[in-house]
Amino acid sequence: MSPRRLKSSTGQVNGIAPTLMLEKSSGIPLHKQIYSGFRAAILRGELVPGQQVPSSRALTVELGVSRFPILEAYAQLHAEGYFETQAGLGTFISRLLPVSNASSSPRIACIVGSRLASKQSERLPAFEETPWRYGQGAFALHQPALDQFPFRTWSQLVALHSRRPRADAFHHVDPLGLGRFRTAICSYLRTSRAVRCEPDQIMIVSGSQQALALTSRVLFDPEDPVLVEDPGYPLMRSVLLGAGCRLVPVPVDENGMNVSAAIELCEKARAAFVTPSHQFPMGSTLSASRRLQLIEWAERSGSWIVEDDYDSEFRYESKPISSLQGLDISERVIYIGTFSKVLFASLRLGYIVIPKDLVERFIRVRLAMDIFPPYLYQEVLADFMERGSFIRHLRGMRALYQKRRATLVDSLEKRFGDDLAIHGAAAGLHLCVTLPKGFHDLEVAAKAAEQHLWIWPLSSCYLECAPQQGMLLGYGNTPVEQVAKGVKQLQSVLSRCHA
Amino acid sequence: MSPRRLKSSTGQVNGIAPTLMLEKSSGIPLHKQIYSGFRAAILRGELVPGQQVPSSRALTVELGVSRFPILEAYAQLHAEGYFETQAGLGTFISRLLPVSNASSSPRIACIVGSRLASKQSERLPAFEETPWRYGQGAFALHQPALDQFPFRTWSQLVALHSRRPRADAFHHVDPLGLGRFRTAICSYLRTSRAVRCEPDQIMIVSGSQQALALTSRVLFDPEDPVLVEDPGYPLMRSVLLGAGCRLVPVPVDENGMNVSAAIELCEKARAAFVTPSHQFPMGSTLSASRRLQLIEWAERSGSWIVEDDYDSEFRYESKPISSLQGLDISERVIYIGTFSKVLFASLRLGYIVIPKDLVERFIRVRLAMDIFPPYLYQEVLADFMERGSFIRHLRGMRALYQKRRATLVDSLEKRFGDDLAIHGAAAGLHLCVTLPKGFHDLEVAAKAAEQHLWIWPLSSCYLECAPQQGMLLGYGNTPVEQVAKGVKQLQSVLSRCHA
């Protein structure tokens, strides 16, 4: 339907109105319907710049509605610049609107799959909805025992800080995070992880991923070479790929990253990213000699070490291994930790221990990235730590996971004997099982997912062509009574998979 | 003190132990003191690779403590690779430890101010603790009326979702954010901001800063030219500087960014960043004709428009202006909104409405940046919106801010008459006052801060040399009864400042 000319009561042409289909029972206020009708007609080019629109009185008669909604719609159209008033003459479609845009030819939205985006986003792996990433239950990776979390204590603290937050919690927009929370973390790290730190070199972040992203922005520019463990953590590599770094993959053995090989491969690397407590995914521990060798290299070549201590709290055959950071007296280590594996992942809280002379750089980058962290969980977790609930929970979980791990190792050995090799069971929340030749772990993972077993394929952790196929089995959120059943199902999956 | 040789009961030398100063009353467990003593001695080079250490029995005698803590410490030193056992011979400092590192020369931590960090972090403005950024109270920018926030309703919802979170809230690690929250935002944006969107093109972020950072990573590579308003929002510029973009400053007038000037300055710009509802900092509204002109340019040149709608909810002289995004049928607009200005800043929640064909790219970058947002406040705010509390709060605040704004404008006019020009008071949570020649706004802001008046200097918002000096006065968190007093104090500050 096209716009119609309205005549005044004296028969004079009195502006052009679009066809307005007003629906009184639609729930949308009349003024809004009128406003939208005019706006749409202008955008479609049915009303063009310079055209007169009916006076509000004329439109009242035409539409048979009260004048108020019309006046309100007109005021809005004026405010937004669609209408203009010419004194003594009336109201017109603004002549400042570009004519070409208001042409009557319909424009087709040019949604094609390949509009110009950045090269840096092109370098990142495409997003895939892989089932093992998002599944919940048996063997899922990086999931703590949610059913054992002390929600009662926790929610009391949450309620306390939510009812009437401290004014300074609201206003303390510190890019490092809440002071008392940093103090609590500092004292925990000194005691439990032998980290050398002060609260003012700790930055609260939304998890270890943000820590890695921040660190890479502070340290690297495109083309910088960086040493990474291979196999390693895929999302860590994404950070470096996004930053345009040149990744130098370093082999891993039962003593963690092969540091001699790393130095030989690229002595001038800007940094080395390591998971010394429990190498991801193989689970080995970086030996003391390699730790010292790595620190010596960093000092000599002016490089950095990024220590991702993602699940160091859980170690079953000795005390937790002290951090690499604590060995380093030349402040070459950036230490990253997270609460996701100890409490729960959707908490989104982690921390970075930053060498003192880099703190200001981290703040600059943080301000540009997301300014400062949300306050509530910082307050809650500070209390949780100060009251000892954190350490108690940790202790309880260590015992629980030890049991789950032992059950899983037993079940695997009973069912598979020497057919499967188990790696990295001394610590953490997962172990790695390598498959005999002829198996494809992606196929195994896909078939397992059909049985609601969430298994990460080892090959997805390799930067280069995977020399072995395997499965990462998480046991943090897999209760003892599910383990044997899960392993049995897994056996049946494998029997349908081998080459 | 140097290490001592221990003799066995038969007088044989039985390994070397460091000087261990055990303090039984220190609260530090004995095994930990023993472990640390050995480790420190190895790191200091006092014990060198290949040296024998005393048997646990010998050390028990030497130290006069029970054997358990010694065994525990030794086990730990073994686990970490500092000790090695030679069958039949005893325990030794591991020969795998690098000798050079264990030299006895003390190493001095080389903390100098200029160790190698990235060029991209160098480009960002240095962090300054400017008082007006962090102050709380009269005239502080971007602060809503915290005392009016419905903490009761809010904390009931928080408690509800915290006591026993839904399992799928825990496990729904969707990089876009919680589905029901995105649905609530979608319906709000369609109704209130005329944004064209579906829930699956909305991404939850930790505030508009993260939205800007994500957007720039998806769209730009180093050297890409980008149009920005000048004056504009400093932290938006930081994002682009960090990404290595070439900033093209575009002048702003009473109709917002001068779009014709922008196109003339750099027609091939990859994007334009605009604040169309309430230009930051000047407060003008981008006119309808310029909106259409900008969209037409973006479509023609294959460029993007980033619409930061940071405080669009508050408009006092007409209804809120519809979004630029809603006018754009070619999906060239990335729309950014935040809850910081409507609820409170330390909530850290905002959203991006992403053109559909870019959603996957945003997810890639988001996974590398921080994976997914924390769940709790998403649940809470979804309820808050579904129950109508959000709209009610918004309506109440609009009336309140209107009063605060009117009082501030009145007070300024009474005290200063025509000496000060007021800009951008039609909307938002702040207005801009330009100062007569001879004033320096940084000086004014610093002197005002001494009186606990938190004023952003206008000049800090200019990319190029500021052509005018001025003050940004926030009234969101400045109650009516404080306004007159604040303006009086401001007058006295100005009287001590002019040239």
PDB file of C-alpha atoms in Angstrom, chain A residues 322-440:
ATOM      1  CA  SER A 322      56.633 -26.258  44.774  1.00  0.00           C
ATOM      2  CA  SER A 323      56.163 -23.749  42.030  1.00  0.00           C
ATOM      3  CA  LEU A 324      58.791 -22.930  39.432  1.00  0.00           C
ATOM      4  CA  GLN A 325      58.218 -19.284  40.289  1.00  0.00           C
ATOM      5  CA  GLY A 326      59.527 -19.872  43.811  1.00  0.00           C
ATOM      6  CA  LEU A 327      62.876 -21.051  42.434  1.00  0.00           C
ATOM      7  CA  ASP A 328      63.375 -18.016  40.288  1.00  0.00           C
ATOM      8  CA  ILE A 329      65.243 -15.186  41.941  1.00  0.00           C
ATOM      9  CA  SER A 330      65.585 -13.127  38.779  1.00  0.00           C
ATOM     10  CA  GLU A 331      61.814 -12.566  38.432  1.00  0.00           C
ATOM     11  CA  ARG A 332      61.532 -14.089  34.998  1.00  0.00           C
ATOM     12  CA  VAL A 333      58.422 -16.147  35.773  1.00  0.00           C
ATOM     13  CA  ILE A 334      54.806 -15.083  35.278  1.00  0.00           C
ATOM     14  CA  TYR A 335      52.781 -17.399  37.492  1.00  0.00           C
ATOM     15  CA  ILE A 336      49.161 -18.232  36.617  1.00  0.00           C
ATOM     16  CA  GLY A 337      46.638 -19.988  38.830  1.00  0.00           C
ATOM     17  CA  THR A 338      42.897 -20.557  38.804  1.00  0.00           C
ATOM     18  CA  PHE A 339      40.047 -21.415  41.157  1.00  0.00           C
ATOM     19  CA  SER A 340      38.075 -23.203  38.403  1.00  0.00           C
ATOM     20  CA  LYS A 341      39.556 -26.604  39.142  1.00  0.00           C
ATOM     21  CA  VAL A 342      39.359 -26.264  42.923  1.00  0.00           C
ATOM     22  CA  LEU A 343      35.886 -24.717  43.247  1.00  0.00           C
ATOM     23  CA  PHE A 344      33.866 -24.572  40.027  1.00  0.00           C
ATOM     24  CA  ALA A 345      34.492 -23.357  36.507  1.00  0.00           C
ATOM     25  CA  SER A 346      31.615 -20.918  36.081  1.00  0.00           C
ATOM     26  CA  LEU A 347      33.059 -18.932  38.994  1.00  0.00           C
ATOM     27  CA  ARG A 348      35.511 -17.441  36.484  1.00  0.00           C
ATOM     28  CA  LEU A 349      38.245 -16.425  38.920  1.00  0.00           C
ATOM     29  CA  GLY A 350      41.969 -16.820  38.596  1.00  0.00           C
ATOM     30  CA  TYR A 351      45.103 -14.799  39.259  1.00  0.00           C
ATOM     31  CA  ILE A 352      48.472 -13.814  37.877  1.00  0.00           C
ATOM     32  CA  VAL A 353      51.589 -13.262  39.963  1.00  0.00           C
ATOM     33  CA  ILE A 354      53.449 -10.625  38.009  1.00  0.00           C
ATOM     34  CA  PRO A 355      57.133  -9.691  38.250  1.00  0.00           C
ATOM     35  CA  LYS A 356      57.092  -6.325  39.989  1.00  0.00           C
ATOM     36  CA  ASP A 357      58.519  -4.304  37.137  1.00  0.00           C
ATOM     37  CA  LEU A 358      55.808  -5.585  34.784  1.00  0.00           C
ATOM     38  CA  VAL A 359      52.825  -4.765  37.006  1.00  0.00           C
ATOM     39  CA  GLU A 360      52.176  -1.390  35.416  1.00  0.00           C
ATOM     40  CA  ARG A 361      52.264  -2.947  31.937  1.00  0.00           C
ATOM     41  CA  PHE A 362      49.731  -5.564  32.968  1.00  0.00           C
ATOM     42  CA  ILE A 363      47.477  -2.812  34.325  1.00  0.00           C
ATOM     43  CA  ARG A 364      47.636  -0.863  31.061  1.00  0.00           C
ATOM     44  CA  VAL A 365      46.630  -3.896  29.065  1.00  0.00           C
ATOM     45  CA  ARG A 366      43.981  -4.908  31.592  1.00  0.00           C
ATOM     46  CA  LEU A 367      42.338  -1.474  31.462  1.00  0.00           C
ATOM     47  CA  ALA A 368      41.999  -1.810  27.704  1.00  0.00           C
ATOM     48  CA  MET A 369      40.790  -5.391  27.967  1.00  0.00           C
ATOM     49  CA  ASP A 370      38.026  -5.191  30.591  1.00  0.00           C
ATOM     50  CA  ILE A 371      39.065  -2.578  33.196  1.00  0.00           C
ATOM     51  CA  PHE A 372      38.562  -4.574  36.416  1.00  0.00           C
ATOM     52  CA  PRO A 373      37.003  -7.797  37.693  1.00  0.00           C
ATOM     53  CA  PRO A 374      33.453  -8.115  39.115  1.00  0.00           C
ATOM     54  CA  TYR A 375      33.416  -7.649  42.868  1.00  0.00           C
ATOM     55  CA  LEU A 376      30.999 -10.159  44.445  1.00  0.00           C
ATOM     56  CA  TYR A 377      32.881 -13.439  44.169  1.00  0.00           C
ATOM     57  CA  GLN A 378      36.114 -11.700  45.148  1.00  0.00           C
ATOM     58  CA  GLU A 379      34.553 -10.722  48.475  1.00  0.00           C
ATOM     59  CA  VAL A 380      33.017 -14.136  48.956  1.00  0.00           C
ATOM     60  CA  LEU A 381      36.169 -16.043  48.162  1.00  0.00           C
ATOM     61  CA  ALA A 382      38.279 -13.751  50.354  1.00  0.00           C
ATOM     62  CA  ASP A 383      36.019 -14.680  53.284  1.00  0.00           C
ATOM     63  CA  PHE A 384      36.035 -18.317  52.259  1.00  0.00           C
ATOM     64  CA  MET A 385      39.825 -18.313  52.374  1.00  0.00           C
ATOM     65  CA  GLU A 386      40.179 -16.231  55.534  1.00  0.00           C
ATOM     66  CA  ARG A 387      37.839 -18.552  57.432  1.00  0.00           C
ATOM     67  CA  GLY A 388      39.792 -21.638  56.425  1.00  0.00           C
ATOM     68  CA  SER A 389      36.931 -23.087  54.351  1.00  0.00           C
ATOM     69  CA  PHE A 390      39.073 -23.047  51.269  1.00  0.00           C
ATOM     70  CA  ILE A 391      41.895 -25.132  52.720  1.00  0.00           C
ATOM     71  CA  ARG A 392      39.380 -27.509  54.296  1.00  0.00           C
ATOM     72  CA  HIS A 393      37.609 -27.988  50.990  1.00  0.00           C
ATOM     73  CA  LEU A 394      40.908 -28.516  49.216  1.00  0.00           C
ATOM     74  CA  ARG A 395      41.948 -31.151  51.728  1.00  0.00           C
ATOM     75  CA  GLY A 396      38.627 -32.981  51.417  1.00  0.00           C
ATOM     76  CA  MET A 397      38.762 -32.907  47.654  1.00  0.00           C
ATOM     77  CA  ARG A 398      42.338 -34.175  47.574  1.00  0.00           C
ATOM     78  CA  ALA A 399      41.249 -37.283  49.493  1.00  0.00           C
ATOM     79  CA  LEU A 400      38.171 -37.710  47.299  1.00  0.00           C
ATOM     80  CA  TYR A 401      40.041 -37.360  44.030  1.00  0.00           C
ATOM     81  CA  GLN A 402      42.719 -39.727  45.241  1.00  0.00           C
ATOM     82  CA  LYS A 403      40.020 -42.361  45.695  1.00  0.00           C
ATOM     83  CA  ARG A 404      38.446 -41.633  42.305  1.00  0.00           C
ATOM     84  CA  ARG A 405      41.813 -41.772  40.635  1.00  0.00           C
ATOM     85  CA  ALA A 406      42.755 -45.093  42.298  1.00  0.00           C
ATOM     86  CA  THR A 407      39.432 -46.612  41.250  1.00  0.00           C
ATOM     87  CA  LEU A 408      39.906 -45.442  37.686  1.00  0.00           C
ATOM     88  CA  VAL A 409      43.468 -46.743  37.458  1.00  0.00           C
ATOM     89  CA  ASP A 410      42.351 -50.091  38.929  1.00  0.00           C
ATOM     90  CA  SER A 411      39.419 -50.400  36.553  1.00  0.00           C
ATOM     91  CA  LEU A 412      41.552 -49.559  33.550  1.00  0.00           C
ATOM     92  CA  GLU A 413      44.215 -52.071  34.557  1.00  0.00           C
ATOM     93  CA  LYS A 414      41.655 -54.792  35.198  1.00  0.00           C
ATOM     94  CA  ARG A 415      39.856 -54.311  31.908  1.00  0.00           C
ATOM     95  CA  PHE A 416      42.754 -53.522  29.622  1.00  0.00           C
ATOM     96  CA  GLY A 417      45.870 -54.883  31.294  1.00  0.00           C
ATOM     97  CA  ASP A 418      48.896 -53.839  29.275  1.00  0.00           C
ATOM     98  CA  ASP A 419      46.901 -52.853  26.208  1.00  0.00           C
ATOM     99  CA  LEU A 420      46.589 -49.291  27.418  1.00  0.00           C
ATOM    100  CA  ALA A 421      49.413 -47.233  28.923  1.00  0.00           C
ATOM    101  CA  ILE A 422      48.434 -44.839  31.714  1.00  0.00           C
ATOM    102  CA  HIS A 423      50.293 -41.529  32.070  1.00  0.00           C
ATOM    103  CA  GLY A 424      50.274 -38.673  34.530  1.00  0.00           C
ATOM    104  CA  ALA A 425      48.129 -40.170  37.256  1.00  0.00           C
ATOM    105  CA  ALA A 426      50.288 -38.796  40.078  1.00  0.00           C
ATOM    106  CA  ALA A 427      48.514 -35.466  40.140  1.00  0.00           C
ATOM    107  CA  GLY A 428      45.684 -33.334  38.859  1.00  0.00           C
ATOM    108  CA  LEU A 429      42.142 -34.188  37.832  1.00  0.00           C
ATOM    109  CA  HIS A 430      42.754 -36.264  34.735  1.00  0.00           C
ATOM    110  CA  LEU A 431      45.035 -38.944  33.406  1.00  0.00           C
ATOM    111  CA  CYS A 432      46.118 -39.745  29.901  1.00  0.00           C
ATOM    112  CA  VAL A 433      45.771 -43.166  28.300  1.00  0.00           C
ATOM    113  CA  THR A 434      47.599 -43.903  25.069  1.00  0.00           C
ATOM    114  CA  LEU A 435      45.949 -46.234  22.577  1.00  0.00           C
ATOM    115  CA  PRO A 436      47.591 -49.083  20.667  1.00  0.00           C
ATOM    116  CA  LYS A 437      48.355 -48.514  16.996  1.00  0.00           C
ATOM    117  CA  GLY A 438      45.343 -48.677  14.709  1.00  0.00           C
ATOM    118  CA  PHE A 439      42.973 -46.604  16.856  1.00  0.00           C
ATOM    119  CA  HIS A 440      41.881 -43.101  15.964  1.00  0.00           C
TER     120      HIS A 440
END
